[in-house]
Amino acid sequence: MTTPVLRVLPQADLRGADLRGQDLAGRDLRGAHLEEADLRGVELSGADLTGADLRGCRADGAGFASARLDGAVLCGASLVGASFTGASLTNTSFQTCDLTDAFLVAADLTHADLASANLTRADFGRSRLDDAVFRDADLTGTRFRGATGYTHVNWSGVNILAADLDGAHLFRRHVSDELYLEEFRNQSRANAWIYRAWSLTSDCGRSMARWMAFTGALTVAFAVVYALLPIDYGEHRTWLSPLYFSVVTLTTLGFGDALPTDIPSQVAVMLEVVLGYLMLGGLISILSNKMARRA
């Protein structure tokens, strides 16, 4: 027998209640306790469930369109075929939920946690995924067409090849890169350190701006070194000469018009020349990757 709900107040205690088929659209359910409640087929569109506790509830086929579930907890809930179209799901916890065939189109999932959730054939089209967690989620047939913010998501442990990526090719490429990098850095401690340096200097070969910034910082650092070492700049030395010499040495690979006059300064110049080759090689690599045909 279903539990009659004539009026629902914030922080209402509906633990284990049978609410099947009821219309709770637009109701104020902030902080409500709905643990283990039966919400199958319940209409909750536009309802405010901010901070509500729905752990272990059964809400198959329920309608949460345009509802607010910010900070709500739905761990272990059954949400098969539920609709969250346009819902606000920021900081919502869906850990271990069953969201098979669920609709999360145009939903805001910023900081949402979907770790180990079953997302088989779920639709995240045009949803916002900034800083969400999909760790170890089942993405079999899951759709992400038009989703945004996926570059800031934790995709650890997912099988991206199982997802339905029609119309989401940039998404596929990014997630595949992230999974490759995760495997690479977990291979060994040395790989972990290489990954840190790689990420810091160029976002693992994906950011030309970061590589150029690193190159610029290196150039300035050598300019400071040259200002402290005996370098013969000729008759027209200025305050800019150390930076000028550093730029020329790095970009022309050692064909500068100033002369290091002792061993430490010669070592510094040789080191910058070697690094200049590496910087140029890295720049060409990133540029070719940016301009090459992508698949």
GROMACS .gro file of C-alpha atoms in nm:
model
  295
    1MET     CA    1   0.000   0.000   0.000
    2THR     CA    2   0.140   0.339  -0.096
    3THR     CA    3   0.204   0.601   0.166
    4PRO     CA    4  -0.023   0.906   0.114
    5VAL     CA    5   0.169   1.232   0.088
    6LEU     CA    6  -0.054   1.537   0.108
    7ARG     CA    7   0.218   1.781   0.206
    8VAL     CA    8   0.590   1.734   0.211
    9LEU     CA    9   0.808   1.960   0.421
   10PRO     CA   10   1.184   2.008   0.424
   11GLN     CA   11   1.366   1.732   0.617
   12ALA     CA   12   1.059   1.508   0.599
   13ASP     CA   13   1.118   1.154   0.725
   14LEU     CA   14   1.000   0.913   0.456
   15ARG     CA   15   1.243   0.629   0.520
   16GLY     CA   16   1.117   0.311   0.359
   17ALA     CA   17   0.793   0.478   0.246
   18ASP     CA   18   0.601   0.336  -0.048
   19LEU     CA   19   0.542   0.635  -0.273
   20ARG     CA   20   0.492   0.454  -0.602
   21GLY     CA   21   0.317   0.655  -0.870
   22GLN     CA   22   0.268   0.967  -0.660
   23ASP     CA   23   0.301   1.318  -0.800
   24LEU     CA   24   0.557   1.515  -0.600
   25ALA     CA   25   0.641   1.760  -0.877
   26GLY     CA   26   0.768   2.091  -0.747
   27ARG     CA   27   0.760   1.978  -0.381
   28ASP     CA   28   1.009   2.105  -0.125
   29LEU     CA   29   1.205   1.798  -0.012
   30ARG     CA   30   1.523   1.967   0.099
   31GLY     CA   31   1.716   1.745   0.338
   32ALA     CA   32   1.440   1.481   0.329
   33HIS     CA   33   1.513   1.126   0.442
   34LEU     CA   34   1.409   0.886   0.168
   35GLU     CA   35   1.643   0.598   0.243
   36GLU     CA   36   1.510   0.266   0.108
   37ALA     CA   37   1.193   0.444  -0.011
   38ASP     CA   38   1.002   0.306  -0.309
   39LEU     CA   39   0.987   0.588  -0.562
   40ARG     CA   40   0.916   0.384  -0.872
   41GLY     CA   41   0.731   0.594  -1.127
   42VAL     CA   42   0.713   0.894  -0.892
   43GLU     CA   43   0.698   1.234  -1.060
   44LEU     CA   44   0.951   1.469  -0.898
   45SER     CA   45   1.007   1.715  -1.180
   46GLY     CA   46   1.103   2.056  -1.050
   47ALA     CA   47   1.121   1.929  -0.692
   48ASP     CA   48   1.387   2.059  -0.455
   49LEU     CA   49   1.580   1.762  -0.313
   50THR     CA   50   1.888   1.959  -0.211
   51GLY     CA   51   2.083   1.759   0.046
   52ALA     CA   52   1.823   1.480   0.052
   53ASP     CA   53   1.924   1.126   0.147
   54LEU     CA   54   1.799   0.868  -0.102
   55ARG     CA   55   2.045   0.589  -0.029
   56GLY     CA   56   1.920   0.252  -0.139
   57CYS     CA   57   1.591   0.386  -0.274
   58ARG     CA   58   1.411   0.231  -0.572
   59ALA     CA   59   1.330   0.502  -0.823
   60ASP     CA   60   1.309   0.311  -1.149
   61GLY     CA   61   1.127   0.520  -1.409
   62ALA     CA   62   1.100   0.818  -1.175
   63GLY     CA   63   1.096   1.168  -1.320
   64PHE     CA   64   1.353   1.412  -1.181
   65ALA     CA   65   1.347   1.651  -1.478
   66SER     CA   66   1.464   2.001  -1.380
   67ALA     CA   67   1.478   1.895  -1.014
   68ARG     CA   68   1.745   2.017  -0.773
   69LEU     CA   69   1.947   1.738  -0.613
   70ASP     CA   70   2.257   1.937  -0.523
   71GLY     CA   71   2.447   1.753  -0.252
   72ALA     CA   72   2.193   1.471  -0.244
   73VAL     CA   73   2.309   1.117  -0.163
   74LEU     CA   74   2.179   0.835  -0.385
   75CYS     CA   75   2.445   0.571  -0.315
   76GLY     CA   76   2.326   0.225  -0.411
   77ALA     CA   77   1.994   0.351  -0.547
   78SER     CA   78   1.814   0.180  -0.834
   79LEU     CA   79   1.743   0.447  -1.096
   80VAL     CA   80   1.680   0.233  -1.403
   81GLY     CA   81   1.516   0.444  -1.674
   82ALA     CA   82   1.490   0.748  -1.447
   83SER     CA   83   1.492   1.091  -1.608
   84PHE     CA   84   1.722   1.365  -1.480
   85THR     CA   85   1.688   1.585  -1.788
   86GLY     CA   86   1.795   1.939  -1.705
   87ALA     CA   87   1.839   1.852  -1.337
   88SER     CA   88   2.092   2.022  -1.109
   89LEU     CA   89   2.313   1.743  -0.973
   90THR     CA   90   2.615   1.933  -0.841
   91ASN     CA   91   2.802   1.747  -0.567
   92THR     CA   92   2.546   1.466  -0.591
   93SER     CA   93   2.664   1.117  -0.497
   94PHE     CA   94   2.560   0.834  -0.732
   95GLN     CA   95   2.819   0.584  -0.612
   96THR     CA   96   2.728   0.223  -0.706
   97CYS     CA   97   2.390   0.339  -0.842
   98ASP     CA   98   2.214   0.152  -1.120
   99LEU     CA   99   2.146   0.419  -1.383
  100THR     CA  100   2.081   0.177  -1.669
  101ASP     CA  101   1.889   0.355  -1.949
  102ALA     CA  102   1.869   0.673  -1.739
  103PHE     CA  103   1.839   1.013  -1.904
  104LEU     CA  104   2.077   1.283  -1.780
  105VAL     CA  105   2.051   1.504  -2.086
  106ALA     CA  106   2.151   1.867  -2.022
  107ALA     CA  107   2.200   1.791  -1.651
  108ASP     CA  108   2.458   1.975  -1.441
  109LEU     CA  109   2.686   1.708  -1.291
  110THR     CA  110   2.959   1.941  -1.165
  111HIS     CA  111   3.151   1.760  -0.887
  112ALA     CA  112   2.906   1.468  -0.902
  113ASP     CA  113   3.039   1.128  -0.793
  114LEU     CA  114   2.940   0.834  -1.014
  115ALA     CA  115   3.216   0.598  -0.902
  116SER     CA  116   3.137   0.231  -0.972
  117ALA     CA  117   2.790   0.323  -1.102
  118ASN     CA  118   2.618   0.115  -1.369
  119LEU     CA  119   2.569   0.363  -1.654
  120THR     CA  120   2.474   0.110  -1.921
  121ARG     CA  121   2.302   0.296  -2.208
  122ALA     CA  122   2.261   0.609  -1.995
  123ASP     CA  123   2.243   0.934  -2.192
  124PHE     CA  124   2.465   1.225  -2.081
  125GLY     CA  125   2.409   1.429  -2.397
  126ARG     CA  126   2.478   1.803  -2.353
  127SER     CA  127   2.540   1.751  -1.982
  128ARG     CA  128   2.800   1.943  -1.782
  129LEU     CA  129   3.064   1.714  -1.630
  130ASP     CA  130   3.319   1.950  -1.474
  131ASP     CA  131   3.518   1.777  -1.196
  132ALA     CA  132   3.282   1.479  -1.188
  133VAL     CA  133   3.409   1.131  -1.091
  134PHE     CA  134   3.339   0.833  -1.319
  135ARG     CA  135   3.600   0.604  -1.164
  136ASP     CA  136   3.532   0.235  -1.242
  137ALA     CA  137   3.186   0.314  -1.382
  138ASP     CA  138   3.030   0.080  -1.640
  139LEU     CA  139   3.003   0.283  -1.962
  140THR     CA  140   2.860   0.010  -2.184
  141GLY     CA  141   2.655   0.191  -2.448
  142THR     CA  142   2.669   0.519  -2.254
  143ARG     CA  143   2.620   0.831  -2.469
  144PHE     CA  144   2.808   1.159  -2.423
  145ARG     CA  145   2.721   1.353  -2.738
  146GLY     CA  146   2.756   1.726  -2.675
  147ALA     CA  147   2.873   1.682  -2.314
  148THR     CA  148   3.106   1.952  -2.179
  149GLY     CA  149   3.366   1.966  -1.904
  150TYR     CA  150   3.489   1.612  -1.970
  151THR     CA  151   3.851   1.729  -1.970
  152HIS     CA  152   3.828   1.781  -1.593
  153VAL     CA  153   3.675   1.443  -1.507
  154ASN     CA  154   3.828   1.144  -1.326
  155TRP     CA  155   3.795   0.861  -1.581
  156SER     CA  156   4.015   0.614  -1.394
  157GLY     CA  157   3.930   0.250  -1.458
  158VAL     CA  158   3.658   0.298  -1.721
  159ASN     CA  159   3.637   0.110  -2.051
  160ILE     CA  160   3.585   0.392  -2.297
  161LEU     CA  161   3.569   0.149  -2.592
  162ALA     CA  162   3.240   0.014  -2.458
  163ALA     CA  163   3.068   0.354  -2.468
  164ASP     CA  164   2.851   0.477  -2.754
  165LEU     CA  165   3.071   0.760  -2.882
  166ASP     CA  166   2.879   0.852  -3.195
  167GLY     CA  167   2.927   1.228  -3.235
  168ALA     CA  168   3.170   1.243  -2.942
  169HIS     CA  169   3.507   1.193  -3.111
  170LEU     CA  170   3.689   1.468  -2.920
  171PHE     CA  171   3.553   1.315  -2.602
  172ARG     CA  172   3.684   0.971  -2.704
  173ARG     CA  173   4.030   1.104  -2.785
  174HIS     CA  174   4.062   1.289  -2.456
  175VAL     CA  175   3.946   1.002  -2.237
  176SER     CA  176   4.169   0.756  -2.426
  177ASP     CA  177   4.464   0.989  -2.363
  178GLU     CA  178   4.381   1.012  -1.992
  179LEU     CA  179   4.359   0.635  -1.956
  180TYR     CA  180   4.692   0.590  -2.138
  181LEU     CA  181   4.859   0.846  -1.911
  182GLU     CA  182   4.715   0.682  -1.601
  183GLU     CA  183   4.858   0.346  -1.705
  184PHE     CA  184   5.192   0.505  -1.794
  185ARG     CA  185   5.243   0.682  -1.461
  186ASN     CA  186   5.141   0.374  -1.264
  187GLN     CA  187   5.401   0.153  -1.433
  188SER     CA  188   5.682   0.253  -1.198
  189ARG     CA  189   5.809   0.524  -0.967
  190ALA     CA  190   6.036   0.652  -1.245
  191ASN     CA  191   5.737   0.680  -1.478
  192ALA     CA  192   5.550   0.872  -1.210
  193TRP     CA  193   5.829   1.131  -1.194
  194ILE     CA  194   5.851   1.149  -1.574
  195TYR     CA  195   5.476   1.203  -1.586
  196ARG     CA  196   5.497   1.492  -1.338
  197ALA     CA  197   5.765   1.667  -1.544
  198TRP     CA  198   5.581   1.593  -1.870
  199SER     CA  199   5.255   1.729  -1.731
  200LEU     CA  200   5.416   2.038  -1.580
  201THR     CA  201   5.601   2.142  -1.894
  202SER     CA  202   5.349   2.066  -2.170
  203ASP     CA  203   5.037   1.897  -2.028
  204CYS     CA  204   5.180   1.571  -2.161
  205GLY     CA  205   5.241   1.710  -2.509
  206ARG     CA  206   4.899   1.871  -2.544
  207SER     CA  207   4.965   2.235  -2.450
  208MET     CA  208   5.179   2.455  -2.671
  209ALA     CA  209   5.117   2.752  -2.440
  210ARG     CA  210   5.259   2.562  -2.141
  211TRP     CA  211   5.563   2.451  -2.344
  212MET     CA  212   5.627   2.807  -2.461
  213ALA     CA  213   5.592   2.935  -2.104
  214PHE     CA  214   5.841   2.674  -1.986
  215THR     CA  215   6.081   2.772  -2.265
  216GLY     CA  216   6.046   3.138  -2.172
  217ALA     CA  217   6.115   3.064  -1.805
  218LEU     CA  218   6.423   2.866  -1.905
  219THR     CA  219   6.545   3.156  -2.118
  220VAL     CA  220   6.506   3.403  -1.831
  221ALA     CA  221   6.681   3.164  -1.591
  222PHE     CA  222   6.985   3.142  -1.818
  223ALA     CA  223   6.982   3.520  -1.860
  224VAL     CA  224   7.016   3.552  -1.483
  225VAL     CA  225   7.305   3.304  -1.489
  226TYR     CA  226   7.479   3.494  -1.769
  227ALA     CA  227   7.443   3.819  -1.574
  228LEU     CA  228   7.652   3.657  -1.300
  229LEU     CA  229   7.916   3.501  -1.527
  230PRO     CA  230   8.195   3.661  -1.732
  231ILE     CA  231   8.053   3.693  -2.083
  232ASP     CA  232   8.220   3.913  -2.345
  233TYR     CA  233   7.940   4.112  -2.509
  234GLY     CA  234   8.179   4.337  -2.703
  235GLU     CA  235   8.183   4.715  -2.688
  236HIS     CA  236   7.809   4.771  -2.672
  237ARG     CA  237   7.694   4.587  -2.360
  238THR     CA  238   7.357   4.700  -2.219
  239TRP     CA  239   7.138   4.586  -1.930
  240LEU     CA  240   6.951   4.371  -2.182
  241SER     CA  241   7.262   4.189  -2.305
  242PRO     CA  242   7.229   3.878  -2.078
  243LEU     CA  243   6.869   3.820  -2.187
  244TYR     CA  244   6.956   3.891  -2.550
  245PHE     CA  245   7.242   3.640  -2.535
  246SER     CA  246   7.019   3.379  -2.371
  247VAL     CA  247   6.749   3.417  -2.638
  248VAL     CA  248   7.002   3.402  -2.922
  249THR     CA  249   7.181   3.100  -2.773
  250LEU     CA  250   6.857   2.908  -2.722
  251THR     CA  251   6.694   2.989  -3.056
  252THR     CA  252   6.999   2.974  -3.282
  253LEU     CA  253   7.138   2.669  -3.103
  254GLY     CA  254   7.465   2.832  -2.998
  255PHE     CA  255   7.538   3.072  -3.284
  256GLY     CA  256   7.544   3.381  -3.063
  257ASP     CA  257   7.762   3.689  -3.106
  258ALA     CA  258   7.891   3.700  -2.746
  259LEU     CA  259   8.168   3.487  -2.599
  260PRO     CA  260   8.185   3.299  -2.268
  261THR     CA  261   8.528   3.366  -2.121
  262ASP     CA  262   8.573   3.095  -1.858
  263ILE     CA  263   8.480   2.731  -1.801
  264PRO     CA  264   8.160   2.788  -1.596
  265SER     CA  265   8.020   3.027  -1.857
  266GLN     CA  266   8.114   2.787  -2.138
  267VAL     CA  267   7.940   2.501  -1.955
  268ALA     CA  268   7.630   2.719  -1.911
  269VAL     CA  269   7.623   2.802  -2.283
  270MET     CA  270   7.666   2.436  -2.383
  271LEU     CA  271   7.384   2.336  -2.149
  272GLU     CA  272   7.150   2.596  -2.294
  273VAL     CA  273   7.236   2.485  -2.648
  274VAL     CA  274   7.148   2.124  -2.564
  275LEU     CA  275   6.825   2.236  -2.398
  276GLY     CA  276   6.754   2.453  -2.702
  277TYR     CA  277   6.759   2.142  -2.922
  278LEU     CA  278   6.518   1.972  -2.683
  279MET     CA  279   6.288   2.276  -2.673
  280LEU     CA  280   6.282   2.295  -3.053
  281GLY     CA  281   6.216   1.922  -3.083
  282GLY     CA  282   5.935   1.945  -2.831
  283LEU     CA  283   5.783   2.245  -3.008
  284ILE     CA  284   5.788   2.067  -3.344
  285SER     CA  285   5.634   1.758  -3.187
  286ILE     CA  286   5.350   1.952  -3.024
  287LEU     CA  287   5.290   2.161  -3.336
  288SER     CA  288   5.276   1.857  -3.562
  289ASN     CA  289   5.037   1.687  -3.322
  290LYS     CA  290   4.814   1.997  -3.321
  291MET     CA  291   4.812   2.030  -3.698
  292ALA     CA  292   4.801   1.663  -3.793
  293ARG     CA  293   4.478   1.493  -3.889
  294ARG     CA  294   4.311   1.353  -3.579
  295ALA     CA  295   4.104   1.040  -3.539
   0.00000   0.00000   0.00000
